[in-house]
Every structure is written in structure tokens, then in C-alpha cells.
Coordinates of C-alpha atoms and ligand atoms in Angstrom, one line a residue:
X350 CA -20.7 -10.4 -18.6
X351 CA -23.0 -10.9 -16.2
X352 CA -26.8 -8.7 -16.4
X353 CA -28.2 -8.3 -12.8
X354 CA -29.7 -5.5 -10.8
X355 CA -28.7 -4.9 -7.5
X356 CA -31.7 -6.1 -5.4
X357 CA -31.5 -9.5 -7.3
X358 CA -27.9 -9.7 -6.9
X359 CA -28.2 -9.0 -3.0
X360 CA -31.4 -11.3 -3.1
X361 CA -29.3 -13.7 -4.5
X362 CA -26.2 -13.2 -2.9
X363 CA -27.6 -13.7 0.7
X364 CA -29.4 -16.9 -0.1
X365 CA -26.2 -18.4 -1.1
X366 CA -25.1 -20.1 2.3
X367 CA -21.6 -19.6 2.1
X368 CA -21.6 -15.9 1.1
X369 CA -24.1 -15.2 3.9
X370 CA -21.7 -16.6 6.4
X371 CA -19.0 -14.6 4.9
X372 CA -20.3 -11.5 5.1
X373 CA -21.8 -12.6 8.9
X374 CA -18.2 -13.3 10.2
X375 CA -17.0 -10.3 8.1
X376 CA -19.6 -7.7 9.7
X377 CA -19.0 -9.8 13.0
X378 CA -15.0 -9.2 12.9
X379 CA -15.3 -5.4 12.2
X380 CA -17.9 -4.6 14.5
X381 CA -15.8 -6.8 17.4
X382 CA -12.9 -4.7 16.2
X383 CA -14.8 -1.2 15.8
X384 CA -16.3 -2.2 19.7
X385 CA -13.0 -2.5 21.3
X386 CA -11.6 0.9 19.5
X387 CA -14.9 2.4 20.9
X388 CA -14.3 1.3 24.6
X389 CA -11.0 2.5 24.6
X390 CA -11.5 5.7 23.4
X391 CA -14.6 6.1 25.5
X392 CA -12.3 4.8 28.4
X393 CA -9.4 7.6 27.2
X394 CA -12.3 9.9 27.2
X395 CA -13.7 9.6 30.5
X396 CA -10.1 9.5 31.8
X397 CA -9.0 12.5 29.6
X398 CA -12.1 14.7 31.2
X399 CA -11.5 12.5 35.0
X400 CA -7.3 14.3 35.0
X401 CA -8.6 17.5 33.7
X402 CA -11.5 18.1 36.5
X403 CA -9.0 16.5 39.4
X404 CA -6.6 18.8 38.2
X405 CA -8.3 22.2 38.1
X406 CA -10.0 21.3 41.6
X407 CA -6.3 20.6 42.9
X408 CA -4.9 24.1 41.4
X409 CA -8.0 25.8 43.2
X410 CA -7.3 24.0 46.5
X411 CA -3.7 24.7 46.4
X412 CA -4.5 28.7 45.4
X413 CA -7.3 29.2 47.8
X414 CA -5.1 27.1 50.6
X415 CA -2.1 29.3 50.1
X416 CA -3.7 33.1 49.9
X417 CA -5.6 32.0 53.2
X418 CA -2.6 30.9 54.6
X419 CA -0.5 33.9 54.1
X420 CA -3.4 35.8 55.1
X421 CA -3.7 34.8 58.6
X422 CA -0.4 34.4 58.7
X423 CA 0.0 38.4 59.1
X424 CA -2.7 38.6 61.7
X425 CA -2.3 35.7 64.1
X426 CA -0.1 36.6 67.2
X427 CA 0.1 34.1 70.0
X428 CA 0.0 29.9 68.7
X429 CA -3.4 28.6 68.9
X430 CA -5.2 32.1 69.6
X431 CA -7.6 33.5 67.1
X432 CA -7.2 37.1 66.8
X433 CA -10.2 39.3 65.9
X434 CA -8.8 40.3 62.7
X435 CA -8.0 36.7 61.5
X436 CA -12.2 35.6 62.0
X437 CA -12.5 38.5 59.6
X438 CA -10.4 36.9 57.3
X439 CA -12.4 33.6 56.7
X440 CA -15.9 33.6 55.8
X441 CA -18.9 32.2 58.0
X442 CA -15.7 31.8 61.2
X443 CA -17.0 30.3 63.8
X444 CA -14.8 29.5 66.9
X445 CA -15.3 25.7 68.9
X446 CA -15.5 26.5 72.2
X447 CA -17.4 29.2 72.0
X448 CA -19.7 30.2 69.2
X449 CA -20.3 27.0 66.8
X450 CA -21.0 23.4 66.5
X451 CA -18.6 22.1 64.6
X452 CA -20.0 18.4 64.3
X453 CA -23.0 20.2 62.8
X454 CA -23.3 18.9 59.1
X455 CA -23.3 20.6 56.5
X456 CA -24.4 25.1 57.4
X457 CA -25.7 26.8 54.8
X458 CA -22.5 28.3 54.1
X459 CA -21.7 31.4 51.9
X460 CA -22.3 31.3 48.6
X461 CA -18.1 31.6 47.7
X462 CA -17.6 28.5 49.8
X463 CA -20.3 26.3 49.0
X464 CA -18.2 23.1 49.0
X465 CA -15.4 24.8 51.0
X466 CA -14.2 24.2 55.0
X467 CA -11.6 25.7 56.4
X468 CA -10.2 24.4 60.5
X469 CA -7.6 25.5 62.5
X470 CA -6.1 23.2 64.8
X471 CA -3.9 24.1 67.4
X472 CA -0.3 22.4 67.7
X473 CA -1.1 19.7 69.4
X474 CA -3.4 19.1 66.4
X475 CA -6.5 20.0 68.8
X476 CA -10.1 21.5 66.5
X477 CA -9.5 25.5 67.2
X478 CA -12.1 27.1 64.8
X479 CA -13.9 26.3 61.4
X480 CA -15.0 27.5 58.8
X481 CA -17.7 26.7 55.6
X482 CA -19.1 23.5 55.7
X483 CA -19.0 20.9 58.1
X484 CA -17.9 17.6 57.7
X485 CA -19.0 15.1 60.1
X486 CA -16.4 12.1 61.1
X487 CA -13.8 14.1 58.7
X488 CA -10.7 12.9 60.0
X489 CA -8.4 15.7 61.6
X490 CA -4.3 15.1 60.3
X491 CA -3.2 15.4 57.3
X492 CA 0.7 15.3 56.4
X493 CA 1.3 18.9 55.7
X494 CA 1.5 20.5 52.7
X495 CA 0.3 17.5 51.3
X496 CA -3.4 17.2 49.1
X497 CA -5.3 13.6 50.3
X498 CA -8.7 12.6 49.3
X499 CA -11.0 11.6 52.2
X500 CA -14.1 9.2 52.4
X501 CA -16.6 10.5 54.9
X502 CA -19.8 8.3 54.9
X503 CA -19.6 7.7 51.8
X504 CA -18.8 11.7 50.7
X505 CA -15.6 12.3 49.4
X506 CA -13.8 15.3 50.3
X507 CA -10.0 16.8 48.8
X508 CA -7.9 18.2 51.3
X509 CA -4.7 20.2 52.0
X510 CA -2.6 20.6 55.2
X511 CA -0.5 23.7 55.6
X512 CA 1.0 24.7 58.7
X513 CA 0.4 28.0 60.4
X514 CA 2.9 30.8 61.9
X515 CA 2.5 33.9 63.9
X516 CA 3.5 36.8 62.6
X517 CA 6.9 36.2 64.7
X518 CA 7.2 33.0 63.1
X519 CA 7.0 30.5 66.0
X520 CA 4.6 27.9 65.0
X521 CA 0.2 28.0 65.6
X522 CA -0.7 25.4 64.3
X523 CA -2.5 24.0 61.2
X524 CA -4.7 25.3 58.4
X525 CA -6.9 22.4 57.0
X526 CA -8.6 23.5 53.3
X527 CA -11.3 21.4 52.2
X528 CA -13.4 20.8 49.5
X529 CA -16.4 18.3 48.7
X530 CA -16.1 16.4 45.8
X531 CA -19.5 15.8 45.8
X532 CA -20.6 18.3 42.4
X533 CA -17.2 16.4 40.6
X534 CA -18.3 13.0 41.6
X535 CA -22.1 13.5 40.4
X536 CA -20.8 14.9 37.2
X537 CA -18.7 11.9 36.5
X538 CA -21.0 10.1 37.4
X539 CA -23.2 12.0 34.6
X540 CA -20.9 11.1 32.0
X541 CA -20.2 7.7 32.7
X542 CA -23.8 7.1 32.6
X543 CA -23.8 9.0 29.1
X544 CA -20.2 6.6 28.2
X545 CA -22.0 3.1 29.0
X546 CA -25.7 4.1 27.4
X547 CA -23.9 5.7 24.7
X548 CA -21.8 3.1 23.5
X549 CA -23.9 0.2 23.1
X550 CA -25.9 2.8 21.3
X551 CA -22.7 3.3 18.6
X552 CA -21.7 0.1 18.6
X553 CA -25.4 -1.4 17.5
X554 CA -25.0 1.8 14.7
X555 CA -21.4 0.3 14.1
X556 CA -23.3 -3.3 13.6
X557 CA -25.5 -1.9 11.5
X558 CA -23.2 0.0 9.1
X559 CA -20.6 -2.7 9.0
X560 CA -23.4 -5.3 7.8
X561 CA -24.4 -2.7 5.0
X562 CA -20.9 -2.2 4.0
X563 CA -19.9 -6.4 4.3
X564 CA -23.0 -6.8 1.6
X565 CA -21.6 -3.7 -0.3
X566 CA -17.7 -5.8 -0.5
X567 CA -19.2 -8.6 -1.3
X568 CA -21.1 -7.8 -4.1
X569 CA -18.2 -7.7 -6.2
X570 CA -16.6 -11.0 -5.4
X571 CA -20.1 -12.7 -5.7
X572 CA -20.6 -11.2 -9.1
X573 CA -17.0 -12.6 -10.1
X574 CA -17.5 -16.1 -8.4
X575 CA -21.3 -15.5 -10.5
X576 CA -19.2 -15.4 -13.4
X577 CA -17.0 -17.9 -13.0
X578 CA -20.0 -20.1 -12.3
X579 CA -21.4 -19.0 -15.6
X580 CA -18.5 -19.5 -18.0
X581 CA -18.0 -22.9 -16.8
X582 CA -21.2 -23.6 -17.2
X583 CA -21.0 -22.1 -20.7
X584 CA -18.3 -23.6 -21.6
X585 CA -19.5 -27.5 -20.6
X586 CA -22.1 -26.9 -22.7
X587 CA -20.5 -25.6 -26.0
X588 CA -18.0 -28.7 -25.2
X589 CA -21.1 -31.1 -24.4
X590 CA -22.3 -30.6 -28.1
X591 CA -19.2 -31.8 -30.1
X592 CA -19.1 -34.8 -27.9
X593 CA -22.6 -35.7 -28.0
X594 CA -21.9 -35.6 -32.0
X595 CA -19.0 -37.7 -31.7
X596 CA -21.1 -40.0 -29.7
X597 CA -23.7 -40.2 -32.0
X598 CA -21.9 -41.1 -34.6
X599 CA -19.6 -43.7 -33.3
X600 CA -23.1 -46.0 -31.6
X601 CA -24.7 -45.7 -35.1
X602 CA -21.4 -46.6 -36.6
X603 CA -21.1 -49.6 -34.4
X604 CA -24.7 -50.0 -35.1
X605 CA -24.4 -51.1 -38.6
X606 CA -23.9 -54.7 -39.5
X607 CA -21.4 -54.4 -42.2
X608 CA -19.0 -51.2 -42.5
X609 CA -18.1 -49.8 -46.0
X610 CA -14.9 -48.2 -46.5
X611 CA -17.1 -44.9 -47.7
X612 CA -19.5 -45.1 -44.5
X613 CA -16.0 -45.3 -42.2
X614 CA -14.7 -43.0 -43.7
X615 CA -17.7 -41.0 -43.8
X616 CA -17.4 -41.5 -39.8
X617 CA -13.8 -40.6 -39.2
X618 CA -14.6 -37.7 -40.9
X619 CA -17.5 -36.3 -39.0
X620 CA -15.3 -36.8 -36.1
X621 CA -12.0 -35.3 -37.2
X622 CA -14.2 -32.3 -37.7
X623 CA -15.9 -32.6 -34.2
X624 CA -12.6 -33.1 -32.6
X625 CA -10.9 -30.0 -34.4
X626 CA -13.7 -28.1 -32.9
X627 CA -13.3 -29.2 -29.8
X628 CA -9.2 -28.8 -30.0
X629 CA -10.4 -25.1 -31.4
X630 CA -12.0 -24.1 -28.6
X631 CA -9.9 -26.0 -25.5
X632 CA -7.0 -23.6 -27.4
X633 CA -9.3 -20.1 -26.8
X634 CA -10.3 -21.7 -23.9
X635 CA -6.6 -21.4 -22.2
X636 CA -5.9 -18.3 -24.0
X637 CA -8.5 -17.0 -21.6
X638 CA -7.5 -18.2 -18.4
X639 CA -4.1 -17.3 -19.7
X640 CA -5.4 -13.6 -20.2
X641 CA -7.2 -13.8 -17.2
X642 CA -4.3 -15.1 -15.0
X643 CA -1.8 -12.5 -16.4
X644 CA 0.1 -15.3 -18.1
X645 CA -0.3 -14.1 -21.9
X646 CA 0.1 -10.4 -21.1
X647 CA 2.9 -8.7 -23.0
X648 CA 6.2 -8.0 -21.7
X649 CA 8.0 -10.8 -22.5
X650 CA 6.9 -11.4 -25.6
X651 CA 7.4 -7.4 -27.0
X652 CA 8.1 -7.3 -30.4
X653 CA 8.1 -3.7 -33.0
X654 CA 4.9 -4.9 -35.4
X655 CA 4.8 -3.4 -38.6
X656 CA 0.6 -3.5 -39.4
X657 CA 1.0 -2.6 -42.4
X658 CA 2.4 -5.8 -43.8
X659 CA 0.3 -7.2 -40.8
X660 CA -2.8 -5.7 -43.3
X661 CA -1.6 -7.2 -46.6
X662 CA -0.6 -10.9 -45.3
X663 CA -4.0 -11.2 -43.6
X664 CA -5.5 -9.8 -46.6
X665 CA -3.9 -12.7 -48.8
X666 CA -3.9 -15.2 -46.6
X667 CA -7.6 -14.9 -46.1
X668 CA -9.0 -14.2 -49.3
X669 CA -9.9 -18.2 -50.2
X670 CA -12.3 -17.7 -47.9
X671 CA -13.9 -14.7 -49.0
X672 CA -13.7 -16.7 -52.7
X673 CA -14.8 -19.7 -50.6
X674 CA -18.2 -17.5 -49.4
X675 CA -18.2 -15.5 -52.5
X676 CA -17.3 -12.3 -50.5
X677 CA -15.0 -9.9 -52.2
X678 CA -12.3 -9.0 -50.1
X679 CA -10.0 -5.4 -50.0
X680 CA -7.9 -3.9 -47.9
X681 CA -6.8 -0.4 -48.2
X682 CA -3.6 1.6 -46.5
X683 CA -4.4 5.4 -46.0
X684 CA -0.6 5.8 -44.7
X685 CA 2.2 6.1 -46.8
X686 CA 4.8 5.2 -44.4
X687 CA 4.7 1.9 -42.2
X688 CA 2.6 2.1 -39.1
X689 CA 3.9 0.6 -36.5
X690 CA 3.1 -0.4 -32.8
X691 CA 5.1 -2.7 -29.9
X692 CA 3.0 -6.4 -29.4
X693 CA 2.8 -9.6 -30.2
X694 CA 3.0 -10.4 -33.6
X695 CA 1.4 -14.2 -33.2
X696 CA -1.8 -12.5 -31.1
X697 CA -2.3 -9.3 -33.4
X698 CA -2.4 -11.6 -36.3
X699 CA -5.0 -13.8 -35.0
X700 CA -6.7 -10.6 -33.2
X701 CA -7.1 -9.3 -36.4
X702 CA -7.6 -12.0 -38.8
X703 CA -10.6 -13.0 -36.7
X704 CA -12.3 -9.7 -36.8
X705 CA -12.0 -10.7 -40.4
X706 CA -13.2 -14.1 -40.2
X707 CA -16.6 -12.9 -38.5
X708 CA -16.6 -10.2 -41.7
X709 CA -17.2 -12.9 -44.4
X710 CA -19.0 -15.5 -42.0
X711 CA -21.8 -12.7 -41.8
X712 CA -21.6 -11.5 -44.8
X713 CA -24.1 -12.8 -47.4
X714 CA -22.7 -13.7 -51.1
X715 CA -21.8 -10.6 -53.1
X716 CA -21.0 -8.6 -50.7
X717 CA -18.1 -6.8 -49.6
X718 CA -15.3 -6.8 -46.7
X719 CA -13.1 -4.0 -46.3
X720 CA -9.6 -3.9 -44.2
X721 CA -8.2 -0.5 -43.7
X722 CA -5.7 1.0 -41.9
X723 CA -4.9 4.4 -40.8
X724 CA -3.5 6.6 -38.2
X725 CA -5.0 9.3 -36.4
X726 CA -2.8 11.1 -33.7
X727 CA -1.1 8.7 -32.2
X728 CA -3.3 5.6 -33.0
X729 CA -2.7 3.0 -35.4
X730 CA -6.7 2.4 -36.8
X731 CA -7.6 -0.6 -38.3
X732 CA -11.4 -0.7 -40.0
X733 CA -12.5 -4.1 -40.9
X734 CA -16.2 -3.1 -42.7
X735 CA -18.2 -5.5 -44.0
X736 CA -21.9 -4.7 -46.2
X737 CA -23.1 -8.7 -43.6
X738 CA -26.0 -9.3 -42.1
X739 CA -25.5 -6.8 -39.5
X740 CA -25.9 -6.6 -35.6
X741 CA -29.0 -4.7 -33.5
X742 CA -28.2 -2.1 -31.3
X743 CA -28.9 -3.9 -27.9
X744 CA -26.4 -7.2 -29.2
X745 CA -23.7 -5.0 -29.7
X746 CA -22.9 -4.4 -25.6
X747 CA -22.8 -7.9 -25.8
X748 CA -20.6 -9.3 -28.6
X749 CA -17.6 -9.2 -26.8
X750 CA -19.3 -11.8 -24.4
X751 CA -17.3 -14.9 -23.2
X752 CA -19.6 -17.6 -25.4
X753 CA -21.8 -14.7 -26.7
X754 CA -23.7 -15.4 -29.9
X755 CA -26.6 -13.1 -31.4
X756 CA -27.9 -16.1 -33.6
X757 CA -26.8 -19.4 -32.4
X758 CA -27.7 -21.1 -35.2
X759 CA -26.5 -19.4 -37.6
X760 CA -23.2 -18.9 -35.9
X761 CA -22.6 -23.0 -34.9
X762 CA -23.0 -22.8 -38.7
X763 CA -19.8 -21.4 -39.5
X764 CA -17.9 -23.1 -36.7
X765 CA -18.3 -20.3 -34.1
X766 CA -18.6 -21.1 -30.4
X767 CA -19.0 -17.6 -29.4
X768 CA -15.4 -17.1 -28.2
X769 CA -13.4 -15.1 -31.1
X770 CA -14.4 -11.3 -30.5
X771 CA -14.0 -12.1 -26.5
X772 CA -10.4 -13.1 -27.3
X773 CA -9.6 -10.6 -29.8
X774 CA -10.8 -7.8 -27.4
X775 CA -8.5 -9.3 -24.2
X776 CA -5.8 -9.1 -27.5
X777 CA -6.4 -5.6 -27.8
X778 CA -6.7 -4.5 -24.2
X779 CA -3.4 -6.5 -23.3
X780 CA -2.1 -3.9 -26.1
X781 CA -3.4 -1.0 -24.0
X782 CA -6.1 -0.7 -27.0
X783 CA -9.3 -1.1 -27.8
X784 CA -12.1 -2.4 -31.0
X785 CA -15.0 -0.5 -30.6
X786 CA -18.1 -1.5 -33.3
X787 CA -20.8 -0.2 -35.4
X788 CA -23.4 -1.6 -37.7
X789 CA -27.0 -1.0 -39.0
X790 CA -28.8 -4.2 -39.4
X791 CA -29.0 -5.7 -42.7
X792 CA -26.3 -3.6 -43.9
X793 CA -23.3 -4.1 -42.7
X794 CA -20.5 -3.3 -39.7
X795 CA -17.2 -2.0 -39.0
X796 CA -15.2 -3.2 -36.2
X797 CA -12.1 -0.2 -35.4
X798 CA -9.2 -2.0 -33.3
X799 CA -7.2 1.1 -31.7
X800 CA -3.7 0.6 -30.9
X801 CA -1.0 3.0 -29.8
X802 CA 1.7 3.5 -31.9
X803 CA 4.9 2.8 -30.6
X804 CA 6.8 5.8 -29.2
X805 CA 8.8 6.1 -32.5
X806 CA 6.2 6.4 -34.4
X807 CA 4.3 9.0 -32.5
X808 CA 3.2 11.9 -34.5
Ligands
ADP1286 P1 -18.2 -16.1 -33.4 O1 -17.5 -17.1 -33.1 O2 -19.6 -17.2 -32.7 O3 -18.5 -16.0 -34.0 P2 -17.7 -14.3 -31.6 O4 -17.5 -13.7 -30.7 O5 -16.7 -14.0 -33.1 O6 -18.4 -15.3 -32.0 O7 -18.4 -13.1 -32.3 C1 -20.1 -13.1 -31.6 C2 -21.2 -12.9 -32.0 O8 -21.1 -11.7 -32.9 C3 -20.9 -13.7 -32.9 O9 -22.0 -15.3 -33.3 C4 -22.4 -13.0 -34.9 O10 -23.1 -12.8 -34.2 C5 -21.8 -11.2 -33.9 N1 -20.4 -11.2 -34.9 C6 -19.6 -11.0 -34.8 N2 -19.0 -10.1 -36.3 C7 -20.0 -9.6 -37.0 C8 -19.8 -9.4 -38.2 N3 -18.9 -8.9 -38.7 N4 -21.1 -9.0 -38.2 C9 -22.2 -9.2 -37.9 N5 -22.1 -10.4 -36.4 C10 -21.3 -10.6 -36.1

């Protein structure tokens, strides 16, 4: 695994052209999508406010118009004649022919009718009286009972027109009730400006956030990209060593003027050994790749495995290796019944042998390697304990990394390439298990494999 702090990771990721471009396009798309969403929402918000205010104004206008219309209907006597009682109903009332200038614009009106105007027309649509605002040049006719928006000199008015009748029911004329929309237009303009200025600010904040988020999203991708790079470099490096040894041997043999049988045999033996090392490494790499891609996952090959047999077989089969290394290999099964787990026999055999072979390799002559099987709760535990060289605490976290070796010279002598424990861990994890290590430098190590018991054997 790659050990790199976040700042350095961000820096090297930024320096990588491909990742920089991908991050930019990710952030760009995000800003674009969010920008469109935000704009649509702002438009919707504006429309909602506009609609709500329009509806309120119309209702207000209708209610004022109907109230005045109903009140006038009870006091009007002669068509086109305004009674005294009628003048009292209307605030700021004035008759066009006698007392006021109907075209005088925006005279100071009573506060309640600040934005309103009233107009009384006779049946021939001639202006009889006005009240409230006096907008200049405003159209006099509108279809009866309809709301209409009128524009004069850039100012907008909303108006309702109602037909007036005298007390006896004959037609008196028309009542026009209107309202200036200036305050409403000003308010909507403020809302529009707020949106227009707020939107770019919002998009700018989104751009900043998306740049930051895209960095966060790219980190794990970049990390695995670096791991693959590292893995390829390590694999190439490991493969190069035996290949170089083979080439050097072939070249030096070819340079000999005359080749004796013994020399030819020696060269072939070296080549055979290196070839064996290469084949092993390629096989290991293949297993790891398959496990990574999920091809080597268990379900297809699951079987019930008796760990008692597995431990005994491994102890017997590796006895010769222990004898050659002058190490005592013992096995102990601390359970009376058979311990069974579900999994792949070949893979579990490989896992436990890797641990035992390592223990033998890293134990000095006269040392001891002990293989123990026990059960704890619903788990089978296999301990591989040695009295060997031990592992420093900081190295204990790294020995499961691919190609990692604590002491590469010694490890190479044992034929190891640093893949054994990563394969062992991958196998354990495929079996829903785990491996942990406890070690004291100079005193020895204990590797513990924990596997879930098969259902029928759980306590
Ligand atoms: P290798 O094939 O090189 O042994 P492994 O992945 O099996 O690679 O082990 C990684 C490293 O862990 C080894 O290089 C060795 O230094 C250390 N190691 C593994 N097992 C033991 C052990 N039982 N005692 C001490 N060190 C060990």
C-alpha cells in the first residue's frame, strides 16, 4: 500500500495532467448542472412571488370595487347624476365639471387610497367624477367586470370596470376602480436584482465547492492508480532480477572457449532455479490479480474443510523443510472434535503452508515452530508460532503489502519475493477471515489465522 500524506497526494495529483483535466471537467460539469438547476429554481421563485402578489392585488381590487359599487348602488338616483350621499362614500371625491381638474396627476390622496383611483362614467363613457389618484392619459373604457392592466407613460395600472345602476335598477353608468402598480413593480425589480446578483454569487460558490469536492472524489481513484503503477514497477523489478541472472549465466557460458559437461550442467541448474523462481512469481501475481478482480472468489469452489486434517498434513509435509533448516516443527490440536470451515482446500492449504514456511525460514537453527489449532466462539484459530528473528512493530503493519520484505537480502536467499503474506491475507479475506501478527524482534513471531466456523459446527 502506498504511504503518502494528503497534501503530498493532492500536489502530485494536481501535477498529473490526466487527473488535472479530469478534475477540471468533473468540476465544470457539476457547476453547469448546478447552475442550470439554480437558475430554474430562481426563475420559479420569481414567478411564484409575482403570481402571489398579482393574485393579492386582483383580489384586493375586486373587493374594493365590489364594496364601492354596492354602496353606490343604494344612493344613486338619476342616471349620470351624483347625489350628495354618493360623494360621502368616496374619499377625496370631486366632480369633473365643477370642482376638480381630472387630469391633474397624482394629487395627494387620503392614505388608505394612496395607490387607488376611482372614476365614474356615464352610460356614454363620459367622465363624471374622480377620486384618489388621477393618472393622466389613462384609457377610460374597459370591458365590464374584467381586470385589465393599463400602461401610461411607462407607469402601469391595474383596473376593474363595473356597471353602475340607480336605486330603481336603471343603468347609471360605469365605475372604474384602479390601482397603480408602481410599488409592486418596484418590489419585483428589487427581487429581480437580488436574483440577478445572487445567482452569479451562488454559482461562484458552487464552482469553489465543486473544485474542492472533485479533489476529494479523485483522491481514492488517484491512490489506486498510484498503487497499480507501484505494483507494476515492483513486479517489473522483481522479474528483472532472475531474468538478468539467466542472461548473465548464458553470456558467461557462451564466452567459454570449450564447455565441459559439468559447466553446462551447472549453467542449466542455475537457469532451472531462476526459471522456477520466475514461474512461482508469475503464478503468485496471477493469483493476486484474480483475487483482485473477484475471479478467485469462493462460491463456485466452496467445500467443507476439516482443519484438523489440514494442520496435520501440513506439519507432516513440511517436516523435511524444518529438518533441513534444523528447526523443530511441532503441531498441536487443542480441540477434541473436528473443526470445519467452508472454503477452498487448495487455497487454505497454501495460506497455512505460507505461514509455516515463513516461520521455518525466519527461525535460526535450534529454534522451534509450533502450529496450533483451537476454537474460540464461532471461529477457528490457527496459530503459527516461531522462536525466530521477529519483526519490528513498524514493519508488522507493512509485511502484508505486495512485494514488501523486511530484509530483502535475507528474504531473497529464502526465495521469497514479498508476495507470500499478501496472498495469504487475500485468501483469508476471501474466506471472511483475517490474519494478525504479534512479534518481538529477536524472540519470535506468532501469526494467527482466524476463520469463521461452518454453520453446523458453531457453538
Ligand atoms: P517473502 O516471500 O519474502 O517471505 P512474505 O510476504 O511471505 O514474503 O513476507 C514478507 C516479509 O515478512 C518477509 O520478507 C519477512 O521479512 C517477514 N516475515 C514473514 N514471516 C515472518 C516470520 N515468521 N518471522 C519473521 N519475519 C517474517
